[in-house]
Coordinates of C-alpha atoms and ligand atoms in Angstrom, one line a residue:
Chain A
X1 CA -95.4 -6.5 2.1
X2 CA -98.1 -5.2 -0.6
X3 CA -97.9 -2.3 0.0
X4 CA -93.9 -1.3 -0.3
X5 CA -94.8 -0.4 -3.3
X6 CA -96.8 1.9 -3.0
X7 CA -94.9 4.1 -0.7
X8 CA -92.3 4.4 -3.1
X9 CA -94.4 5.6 -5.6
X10 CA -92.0 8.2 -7.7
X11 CA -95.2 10.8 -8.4
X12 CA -96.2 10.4 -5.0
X13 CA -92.7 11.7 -3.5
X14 CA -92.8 14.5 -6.3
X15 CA -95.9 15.8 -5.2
X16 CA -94.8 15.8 -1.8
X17 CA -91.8 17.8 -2.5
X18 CA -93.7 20.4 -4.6
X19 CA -96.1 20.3 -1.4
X20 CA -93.2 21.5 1.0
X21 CA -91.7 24.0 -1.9
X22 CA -95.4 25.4 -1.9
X23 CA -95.3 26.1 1.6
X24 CA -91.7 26.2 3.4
X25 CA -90.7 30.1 3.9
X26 CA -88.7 29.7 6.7
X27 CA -85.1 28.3 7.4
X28 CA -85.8 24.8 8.5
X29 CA -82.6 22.5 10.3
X30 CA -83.7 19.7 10.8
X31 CA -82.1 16.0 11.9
X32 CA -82.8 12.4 11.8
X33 CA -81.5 10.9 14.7
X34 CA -82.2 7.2 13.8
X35 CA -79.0 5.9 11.0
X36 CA -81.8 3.8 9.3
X37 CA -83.0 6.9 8.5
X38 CA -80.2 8.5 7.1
X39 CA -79.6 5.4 5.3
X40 CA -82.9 5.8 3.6
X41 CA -82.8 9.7 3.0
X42 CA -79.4 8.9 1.2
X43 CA -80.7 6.2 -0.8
X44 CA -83.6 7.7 -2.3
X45 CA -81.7 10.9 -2.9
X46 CA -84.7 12.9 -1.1
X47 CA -81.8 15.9 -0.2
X48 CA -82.1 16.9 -3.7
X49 CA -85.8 17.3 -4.0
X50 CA -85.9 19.8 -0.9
X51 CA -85.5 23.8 -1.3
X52 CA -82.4 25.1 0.1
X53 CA -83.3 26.4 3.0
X54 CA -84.2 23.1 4.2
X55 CA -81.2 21.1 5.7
X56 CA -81.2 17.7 7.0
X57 CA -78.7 16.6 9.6
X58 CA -77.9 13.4 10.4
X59 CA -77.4 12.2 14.1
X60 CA -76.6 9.9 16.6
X61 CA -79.2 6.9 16.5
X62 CA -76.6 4.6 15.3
X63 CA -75.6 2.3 18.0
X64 CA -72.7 1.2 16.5
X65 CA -71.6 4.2 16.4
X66 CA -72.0 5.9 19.5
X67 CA -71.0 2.6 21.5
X68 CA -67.8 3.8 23.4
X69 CA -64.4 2.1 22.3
X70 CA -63.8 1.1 26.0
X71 CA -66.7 -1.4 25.2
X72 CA -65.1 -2.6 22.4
X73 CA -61.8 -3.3 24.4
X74 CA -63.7 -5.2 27.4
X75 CA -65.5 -7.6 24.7
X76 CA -62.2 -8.1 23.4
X77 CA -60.5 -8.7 26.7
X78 CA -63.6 -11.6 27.5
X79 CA -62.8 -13.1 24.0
X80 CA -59.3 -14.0 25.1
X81 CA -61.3 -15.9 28.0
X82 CA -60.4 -19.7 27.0
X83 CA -63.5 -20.5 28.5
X84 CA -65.6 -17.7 26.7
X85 CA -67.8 -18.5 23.6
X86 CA -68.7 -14.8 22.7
X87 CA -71.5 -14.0 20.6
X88 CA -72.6 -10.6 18.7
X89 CA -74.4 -8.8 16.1
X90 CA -72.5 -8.9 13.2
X91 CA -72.5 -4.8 13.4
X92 CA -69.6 -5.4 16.0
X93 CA -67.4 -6.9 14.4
X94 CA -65.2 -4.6 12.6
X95 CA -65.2 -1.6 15.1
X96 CA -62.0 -0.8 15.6
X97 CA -60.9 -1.3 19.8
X98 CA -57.6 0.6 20.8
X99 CA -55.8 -1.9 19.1
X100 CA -57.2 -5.0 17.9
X101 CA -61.2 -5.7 16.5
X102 CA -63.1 -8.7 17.1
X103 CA -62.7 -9.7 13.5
X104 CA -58.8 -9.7 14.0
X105 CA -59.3 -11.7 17.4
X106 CA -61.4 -14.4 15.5
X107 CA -58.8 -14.5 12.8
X108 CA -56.4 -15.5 16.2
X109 CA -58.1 -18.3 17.1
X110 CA -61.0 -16.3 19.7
X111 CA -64.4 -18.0 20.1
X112 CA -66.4 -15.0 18.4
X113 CA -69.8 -15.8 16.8
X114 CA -72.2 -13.9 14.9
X115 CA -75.6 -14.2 15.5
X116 CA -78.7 -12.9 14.3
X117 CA -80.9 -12.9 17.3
X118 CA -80.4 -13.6 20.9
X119 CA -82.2 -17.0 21.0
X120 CA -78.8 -18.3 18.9
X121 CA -77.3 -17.2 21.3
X122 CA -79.1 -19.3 24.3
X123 CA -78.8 -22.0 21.7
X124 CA -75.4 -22.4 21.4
X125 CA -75.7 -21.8 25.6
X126 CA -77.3 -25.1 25.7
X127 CA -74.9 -26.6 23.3
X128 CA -72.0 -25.9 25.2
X129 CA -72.3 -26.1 28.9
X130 CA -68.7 -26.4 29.5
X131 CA -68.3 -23.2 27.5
X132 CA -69.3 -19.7 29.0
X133 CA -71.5 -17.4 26.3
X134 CA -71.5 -14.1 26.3
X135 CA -73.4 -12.0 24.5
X136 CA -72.9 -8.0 23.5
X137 CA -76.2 -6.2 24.3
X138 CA -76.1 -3.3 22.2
X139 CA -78.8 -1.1 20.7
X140 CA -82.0 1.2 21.6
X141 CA -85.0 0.3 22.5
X142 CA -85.8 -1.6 19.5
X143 CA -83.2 -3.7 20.3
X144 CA -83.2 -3.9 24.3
X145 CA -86.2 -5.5 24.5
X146 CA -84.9 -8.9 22.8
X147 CA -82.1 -8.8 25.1
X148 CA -84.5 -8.5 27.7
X149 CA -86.7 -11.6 26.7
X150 CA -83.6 -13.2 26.1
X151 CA -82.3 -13.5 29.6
X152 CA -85.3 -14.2 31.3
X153 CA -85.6 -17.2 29.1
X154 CA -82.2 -17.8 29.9
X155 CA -83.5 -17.8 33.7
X156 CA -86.5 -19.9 33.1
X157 CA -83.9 -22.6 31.3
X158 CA -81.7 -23.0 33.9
X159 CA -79.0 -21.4 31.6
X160 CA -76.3 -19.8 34.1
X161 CA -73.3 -20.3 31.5
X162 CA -75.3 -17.3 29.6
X163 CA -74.8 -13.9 30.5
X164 CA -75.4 -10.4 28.7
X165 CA -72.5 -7.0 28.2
X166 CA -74.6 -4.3 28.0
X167 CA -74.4 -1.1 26.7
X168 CA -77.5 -0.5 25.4
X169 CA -79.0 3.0 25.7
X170 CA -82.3 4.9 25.4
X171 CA -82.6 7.9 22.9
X172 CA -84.2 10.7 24.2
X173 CA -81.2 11.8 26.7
X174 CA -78.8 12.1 23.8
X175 CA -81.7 14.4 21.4
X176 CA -82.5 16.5 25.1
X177 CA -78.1 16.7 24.9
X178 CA -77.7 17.8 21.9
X179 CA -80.2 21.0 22.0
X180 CA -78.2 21.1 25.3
X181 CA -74.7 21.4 23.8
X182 CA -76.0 24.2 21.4
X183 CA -76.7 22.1 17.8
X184 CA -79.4 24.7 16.1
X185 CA -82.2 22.6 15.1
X186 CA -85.7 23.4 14.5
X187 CA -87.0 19.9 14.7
X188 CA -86.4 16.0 14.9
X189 CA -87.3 13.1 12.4
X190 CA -88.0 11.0 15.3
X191 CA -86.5 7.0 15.1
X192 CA -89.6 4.8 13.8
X193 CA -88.5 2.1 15.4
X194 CA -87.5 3.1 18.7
X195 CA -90.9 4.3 18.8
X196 CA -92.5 1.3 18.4
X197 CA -91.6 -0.2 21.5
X198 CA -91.4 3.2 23.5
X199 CA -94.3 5.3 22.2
X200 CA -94.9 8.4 21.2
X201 CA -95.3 9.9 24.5
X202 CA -91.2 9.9 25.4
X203 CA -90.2 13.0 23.0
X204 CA -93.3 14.9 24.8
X205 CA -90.8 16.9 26.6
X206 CA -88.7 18.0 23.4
X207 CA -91.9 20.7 22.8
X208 CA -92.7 21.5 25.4
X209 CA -89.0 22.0 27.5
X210 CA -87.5 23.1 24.0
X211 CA -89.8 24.3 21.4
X212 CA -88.7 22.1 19.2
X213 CA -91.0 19.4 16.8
X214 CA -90.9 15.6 16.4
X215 CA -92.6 13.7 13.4
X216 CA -91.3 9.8 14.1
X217 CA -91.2 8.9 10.6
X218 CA -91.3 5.4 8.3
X219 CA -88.5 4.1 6.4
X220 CA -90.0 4.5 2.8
X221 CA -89.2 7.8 0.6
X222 CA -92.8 9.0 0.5
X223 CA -92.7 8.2 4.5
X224 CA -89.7 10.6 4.7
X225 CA -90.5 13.4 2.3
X226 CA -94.5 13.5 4.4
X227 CA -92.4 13.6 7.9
X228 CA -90.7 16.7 6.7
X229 CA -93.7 18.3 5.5
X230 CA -95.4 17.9 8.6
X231 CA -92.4 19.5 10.2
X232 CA -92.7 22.1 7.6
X233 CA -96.1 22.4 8.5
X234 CA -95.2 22.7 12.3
X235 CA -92.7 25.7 11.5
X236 CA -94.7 27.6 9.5
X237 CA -97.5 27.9 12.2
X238 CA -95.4 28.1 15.2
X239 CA -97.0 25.0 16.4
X240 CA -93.9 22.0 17.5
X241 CA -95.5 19.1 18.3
X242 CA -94.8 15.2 18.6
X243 CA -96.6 13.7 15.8
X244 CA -96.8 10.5 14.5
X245 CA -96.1 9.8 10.8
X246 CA -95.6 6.3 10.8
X247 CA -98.6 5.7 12.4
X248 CA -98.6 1.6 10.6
X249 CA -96.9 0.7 13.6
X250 CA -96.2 3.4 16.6
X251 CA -98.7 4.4 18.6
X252 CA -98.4 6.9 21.4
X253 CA -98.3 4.0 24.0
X254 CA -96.1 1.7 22.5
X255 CA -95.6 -1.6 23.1
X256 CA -96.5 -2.0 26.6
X257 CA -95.1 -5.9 27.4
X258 CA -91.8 -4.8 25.7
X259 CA -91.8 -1.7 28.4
X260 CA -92.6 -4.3 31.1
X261 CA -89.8 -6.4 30.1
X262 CA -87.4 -3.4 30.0
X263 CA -88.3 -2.5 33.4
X264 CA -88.2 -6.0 35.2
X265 CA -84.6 -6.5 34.0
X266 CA -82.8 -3.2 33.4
X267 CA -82.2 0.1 35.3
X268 CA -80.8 2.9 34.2
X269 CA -77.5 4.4 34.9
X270 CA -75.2 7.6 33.3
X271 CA -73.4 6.5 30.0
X272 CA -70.8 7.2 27.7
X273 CA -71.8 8.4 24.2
X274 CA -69.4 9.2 21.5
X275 CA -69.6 12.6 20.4
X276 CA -71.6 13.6 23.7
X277 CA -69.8 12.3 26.4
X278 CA -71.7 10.8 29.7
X279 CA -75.2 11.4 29.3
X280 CA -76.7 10.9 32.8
X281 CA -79.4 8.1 33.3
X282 CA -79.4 7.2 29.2
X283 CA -77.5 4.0 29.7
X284 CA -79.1 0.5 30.6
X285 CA -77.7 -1.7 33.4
X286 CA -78.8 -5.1 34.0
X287 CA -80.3 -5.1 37.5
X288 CA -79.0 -6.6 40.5
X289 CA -81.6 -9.3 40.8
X290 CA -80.5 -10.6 37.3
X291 CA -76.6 -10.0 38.2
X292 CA -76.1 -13.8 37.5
X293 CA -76.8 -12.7 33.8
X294 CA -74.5 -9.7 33.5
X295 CA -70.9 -10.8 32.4
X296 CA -69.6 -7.5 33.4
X297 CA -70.1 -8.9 36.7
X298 CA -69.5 -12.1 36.4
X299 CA -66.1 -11.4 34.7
X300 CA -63.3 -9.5 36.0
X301 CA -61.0 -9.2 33.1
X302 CA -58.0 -6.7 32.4
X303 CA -58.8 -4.1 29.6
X304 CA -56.4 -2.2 28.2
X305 CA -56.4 1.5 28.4
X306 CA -58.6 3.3 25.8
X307 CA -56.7 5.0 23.0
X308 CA -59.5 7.3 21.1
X309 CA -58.2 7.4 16.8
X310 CA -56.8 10.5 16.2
X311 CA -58.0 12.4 13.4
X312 CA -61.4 10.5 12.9
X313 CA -64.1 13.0 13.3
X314 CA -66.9 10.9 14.3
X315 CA -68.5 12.3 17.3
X316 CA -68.8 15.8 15.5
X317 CA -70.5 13.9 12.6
X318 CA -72.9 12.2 15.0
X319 CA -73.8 15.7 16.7
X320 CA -74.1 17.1 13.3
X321 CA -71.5 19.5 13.5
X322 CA -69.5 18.2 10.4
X323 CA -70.1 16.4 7.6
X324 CA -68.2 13.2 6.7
X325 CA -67.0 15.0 3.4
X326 CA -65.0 17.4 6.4
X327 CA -63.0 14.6 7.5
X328 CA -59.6 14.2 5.9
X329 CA -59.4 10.5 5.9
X330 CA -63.0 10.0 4.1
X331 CA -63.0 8.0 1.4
X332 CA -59.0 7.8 2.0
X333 CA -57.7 6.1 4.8
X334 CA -61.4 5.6 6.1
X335 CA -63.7 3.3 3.8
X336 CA -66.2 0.9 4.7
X337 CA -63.6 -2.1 3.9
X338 CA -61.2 -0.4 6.0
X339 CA -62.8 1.5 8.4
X340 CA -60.8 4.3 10.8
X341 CA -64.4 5.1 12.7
X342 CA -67.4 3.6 13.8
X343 CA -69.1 5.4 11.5
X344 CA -68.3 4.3 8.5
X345 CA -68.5 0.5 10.1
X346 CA -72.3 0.6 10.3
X347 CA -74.2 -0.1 7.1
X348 CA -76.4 2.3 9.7
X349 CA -73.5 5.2 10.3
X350 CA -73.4 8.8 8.5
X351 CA -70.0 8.3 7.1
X352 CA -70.7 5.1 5.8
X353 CA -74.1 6.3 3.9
X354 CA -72.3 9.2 2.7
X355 CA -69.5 7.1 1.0
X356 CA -71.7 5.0 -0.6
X357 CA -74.6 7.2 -2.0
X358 CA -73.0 10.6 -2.2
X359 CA -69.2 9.7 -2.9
X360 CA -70.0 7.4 -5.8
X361 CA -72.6 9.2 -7.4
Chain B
X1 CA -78.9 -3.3 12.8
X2 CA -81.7 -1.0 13.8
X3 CA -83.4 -2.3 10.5
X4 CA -86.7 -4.0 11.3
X5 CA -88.6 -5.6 8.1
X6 CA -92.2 -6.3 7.6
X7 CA -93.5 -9.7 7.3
X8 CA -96.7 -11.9 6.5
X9 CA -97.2 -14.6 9.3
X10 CA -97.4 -18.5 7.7
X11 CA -97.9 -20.5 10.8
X12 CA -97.5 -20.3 14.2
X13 CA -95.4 -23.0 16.3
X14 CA -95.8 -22.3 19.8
X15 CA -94.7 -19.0 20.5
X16 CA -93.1 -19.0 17.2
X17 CA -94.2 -17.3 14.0
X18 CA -93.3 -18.8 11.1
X19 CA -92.3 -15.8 8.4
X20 CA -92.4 -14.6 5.0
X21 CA -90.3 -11.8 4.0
X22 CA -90.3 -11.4 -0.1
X23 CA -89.4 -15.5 -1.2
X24 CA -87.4 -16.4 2.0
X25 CA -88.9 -17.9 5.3
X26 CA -87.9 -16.7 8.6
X27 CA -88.6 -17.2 12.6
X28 CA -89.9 -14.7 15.0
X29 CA -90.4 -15.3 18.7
X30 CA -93.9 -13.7 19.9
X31 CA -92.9 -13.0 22.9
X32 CA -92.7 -9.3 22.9
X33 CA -96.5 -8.6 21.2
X34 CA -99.1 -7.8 23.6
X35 CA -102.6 -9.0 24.1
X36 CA -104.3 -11.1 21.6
X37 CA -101.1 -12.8 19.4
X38 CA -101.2 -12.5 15.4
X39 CA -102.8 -14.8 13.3
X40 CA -101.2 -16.5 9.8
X41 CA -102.0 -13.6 7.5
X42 CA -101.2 -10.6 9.8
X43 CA -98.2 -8.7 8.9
X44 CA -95.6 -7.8 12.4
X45 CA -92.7 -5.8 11.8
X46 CA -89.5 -7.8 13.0
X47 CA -86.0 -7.0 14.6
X48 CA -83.4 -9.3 15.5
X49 CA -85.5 -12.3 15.5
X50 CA -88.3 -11.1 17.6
X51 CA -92.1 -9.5 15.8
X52 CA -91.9 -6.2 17.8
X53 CA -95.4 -4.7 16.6
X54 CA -98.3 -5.8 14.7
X55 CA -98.5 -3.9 11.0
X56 CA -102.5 -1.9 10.8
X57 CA -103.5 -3.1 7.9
X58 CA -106.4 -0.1 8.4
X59 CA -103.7 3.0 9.0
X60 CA -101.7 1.1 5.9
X61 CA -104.9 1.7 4.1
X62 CA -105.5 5.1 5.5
X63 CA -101.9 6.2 4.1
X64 CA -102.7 4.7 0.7
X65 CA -106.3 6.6 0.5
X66 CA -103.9 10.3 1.1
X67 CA -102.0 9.1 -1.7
X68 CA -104.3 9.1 -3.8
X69 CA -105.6 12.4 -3.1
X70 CA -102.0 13.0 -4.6
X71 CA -102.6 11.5 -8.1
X72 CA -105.3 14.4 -8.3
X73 CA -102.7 17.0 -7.5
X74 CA -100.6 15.2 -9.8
X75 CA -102.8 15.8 -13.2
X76 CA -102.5 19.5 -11.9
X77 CA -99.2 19.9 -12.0
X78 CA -98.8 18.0 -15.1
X79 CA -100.8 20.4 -16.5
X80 CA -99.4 23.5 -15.2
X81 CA -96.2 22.0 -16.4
X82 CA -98.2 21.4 -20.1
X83 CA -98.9 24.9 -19.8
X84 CA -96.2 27.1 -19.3
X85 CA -93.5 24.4 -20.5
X86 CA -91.5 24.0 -17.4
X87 CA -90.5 21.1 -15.1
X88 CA -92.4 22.1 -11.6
X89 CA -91.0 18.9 -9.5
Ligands
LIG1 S1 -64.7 9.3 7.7 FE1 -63.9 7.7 9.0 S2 -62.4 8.7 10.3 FE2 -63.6 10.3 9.3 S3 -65.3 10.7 10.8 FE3 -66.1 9.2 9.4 S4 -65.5 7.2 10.5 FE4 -64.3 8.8 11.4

């Protein structure tokens, strides 16, 4: 687009900075919950333009990351389905289950594709009407939506060897958790993307129940560096707020037809987060009226029994309690070729951003 | 995954847009926009294969014009910084 340019404009994120070190007195903590956001703080370096007293925290808005392990294991255990064709972002494939990964059950022979978008999926559906596909719904609200569309076309085409394992989640139970659980924070870069589909209007609560501010941001540095001044901004005069930075493409609304589509096809039910445990109501379940779409239905399989890693340190580092550098395998026995975590599977995960802008610069 | 990337509608097929994103051509399903669809020319923003929001060309603008309120503030600090020698930013 013409105008990426611009909002990476070097002068333009300087004068931003000097903007906030002009008028930041107090302590500010404040997280990103979305990883594409971390991502992007990391790659820019924008952590080294701010004052001190200014911390950013990174959080858990990478789906990858906080999907539970027990999920993992079940998409496994329906790969080793003869009759199972199953299909996935590519983001799954290297998260480690309690004892295999998707990767190493394709290397044995298991019928796991990568897809880009759900409609592959339906395609290979219609390829293969012997085959069963099943496809791992994973994601926020960005992503739920697609999933959404996905089986209703499904529906319309007559498609009942395609069914959905969801685990998708919504975001704003796991930011109300974490204030819960006692992370200090004075504010949220709220996920741009998320907010797109949901509006602005969901994180109305984080103000006024908590006191705390949200500025959903963009993705582009000077997008960033204006998110935290307005957060500055909100400090500084006591005023928290839900504001909207990234105002290209959220609006307080949202995207009302995605909301419609959430609504006719999922409900929502208590969930397991790493890092935070069961959130209630923050996970999505297909409803009943779609049950003929929802493989976790459909298929009774045997999963194993969870084993959690020991020593990985993830779900602190997704509540922002420690930093990747605190883990002992970082950059050791955990590396993005060879990955102990979830985090550091992600392109999208904190440990993962650390090791490749921090570590190596 | 979560990453979503802005891009200029070609054609339209159905309920199909037809993409550019930098050189490369991709496809995004329509069936998540609201009310009146894109036209070739719009930007969406899109995420695993469907355009999840129409881009505002106007607030893109509107952002652009506060930027360049900033090139003002820049010549002042370049020439605080001529002035008393130091690196401000
Ligand atoms: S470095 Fe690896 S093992 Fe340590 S917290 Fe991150 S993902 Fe877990």
């Amino acid at each position: 687009m013409k105008y990426i340019d611009e909002y990476r404009r070097r002068e333009h994120v300087l004068a931003l900075a000097d903007l906030i070190r002009r008028e930041s007195r107090k302590p500010l903590r404040i997280m990103e919950v979305c990883g594409g956001h971390t991502m992007a703080l990391r790659r820019f370096g924008l952590h080294s333009l701010l004052p001190d007293h200014i911390e950013l925290i990174s959080g858990p808005g990478c789906p990858v990351c906080v999907t539970s392990r027990q999920f993992i294991d079940q998409a496994i255990a329906l790969s080793r389905q003869p009759e199972i064709i199953l299909t996935t972002y590519g983001d799954l494939n290297r998260v480690p289950g309690s004892s295999s990964s998707l990767e190493q059950e394709k290397a044995r022979g298991g019928d796991i594709r990568i897809v880009y978008s759900i409609l592959d999926a339906l395609t290979i559906a219609a390829q293969n009407p012997e085959k069963q596909v099943v496809f791992l719904g994973i994601g926020f609200e960005t992503t739920s939506p697609a999933t959404a569309a996905g089986i209703l076309k499904a529906q319309m085409a007559g498609l009942f060897n395609f069914s959905v394992l969801s685990a998708h989640k919504i975001m704003p139970p796991a930011m109300a958790a974490l204030i819960d659980q006692g992370v200090n924070l004075h504010g949220y870069i709220g996920p741009g993307h998320v907010s797109t589909i949901t509006g602005s209007k969901i994180y109305d609560f984080i103000p006024q129940k908590y006191g705390l501010g949200v500025v959903i941001s963009g993705f582009e540095p000077t997008d960033l560096m204006q998110s935290v001044y307005m957060l500055v901004r909100q400090r500084e005069t006591h005023r928290p707020a839900v504001e909207i930075q990234y105002n290209r493409v959220v609006t307080r609304e949202g995207n009302l037809k995605a909301q419609q589509l959430l609504e006719e096809v999922f409900e929502l039910r208590d969930d397991w987060w790493r890092g935070l445990g069961v959130l209630p109501q923050s996970g999505m379940a297909i409803r009943t009226r779609y049950a003929d779409f929802d493989a976790g239905k459909r298929f009774s399989v045997e999963i194993e029994p969870t084993r959690e890693d020991k020593g990985c340190l993830c779900g602190e580092v997704l509540k922002g309690l420690k930093k990747p550098t605190d883990c002992k395998l970082f950059g050791k026995a955990c590396t993005p070729s060879d990955p102990v975590g979830a985090c550091m599977v992600s392109s999208e995960g904190t440990c993962a951003a650390y090791f490749k802008y921090v570590t190596i610069q | 995954m979560c990453l979503s990337v802005p891009a200029r509608i070609e054609r339209i097929e159905g309920d199909t847009a037809i993409c550019s994103v930098g050189g490369a051509t991709c496809q995004a399903s329509l069936q998540l926009l609201e009310g009146q669809l894109p036209q070739p020319g719009d930007y969406v923003l899109i995420h695993t294969g469907f355009a999840i929001q129409k881009i505002s060309e106007e607030e893109a603008a509107e952002t652009l014009r506060i930027f360049e309120a900033f090139d003002e503030l820049n010549q002042q600090l370049d020439e605080e910084e001529r002035q008393t020698g130091q690196r401000i930013v």
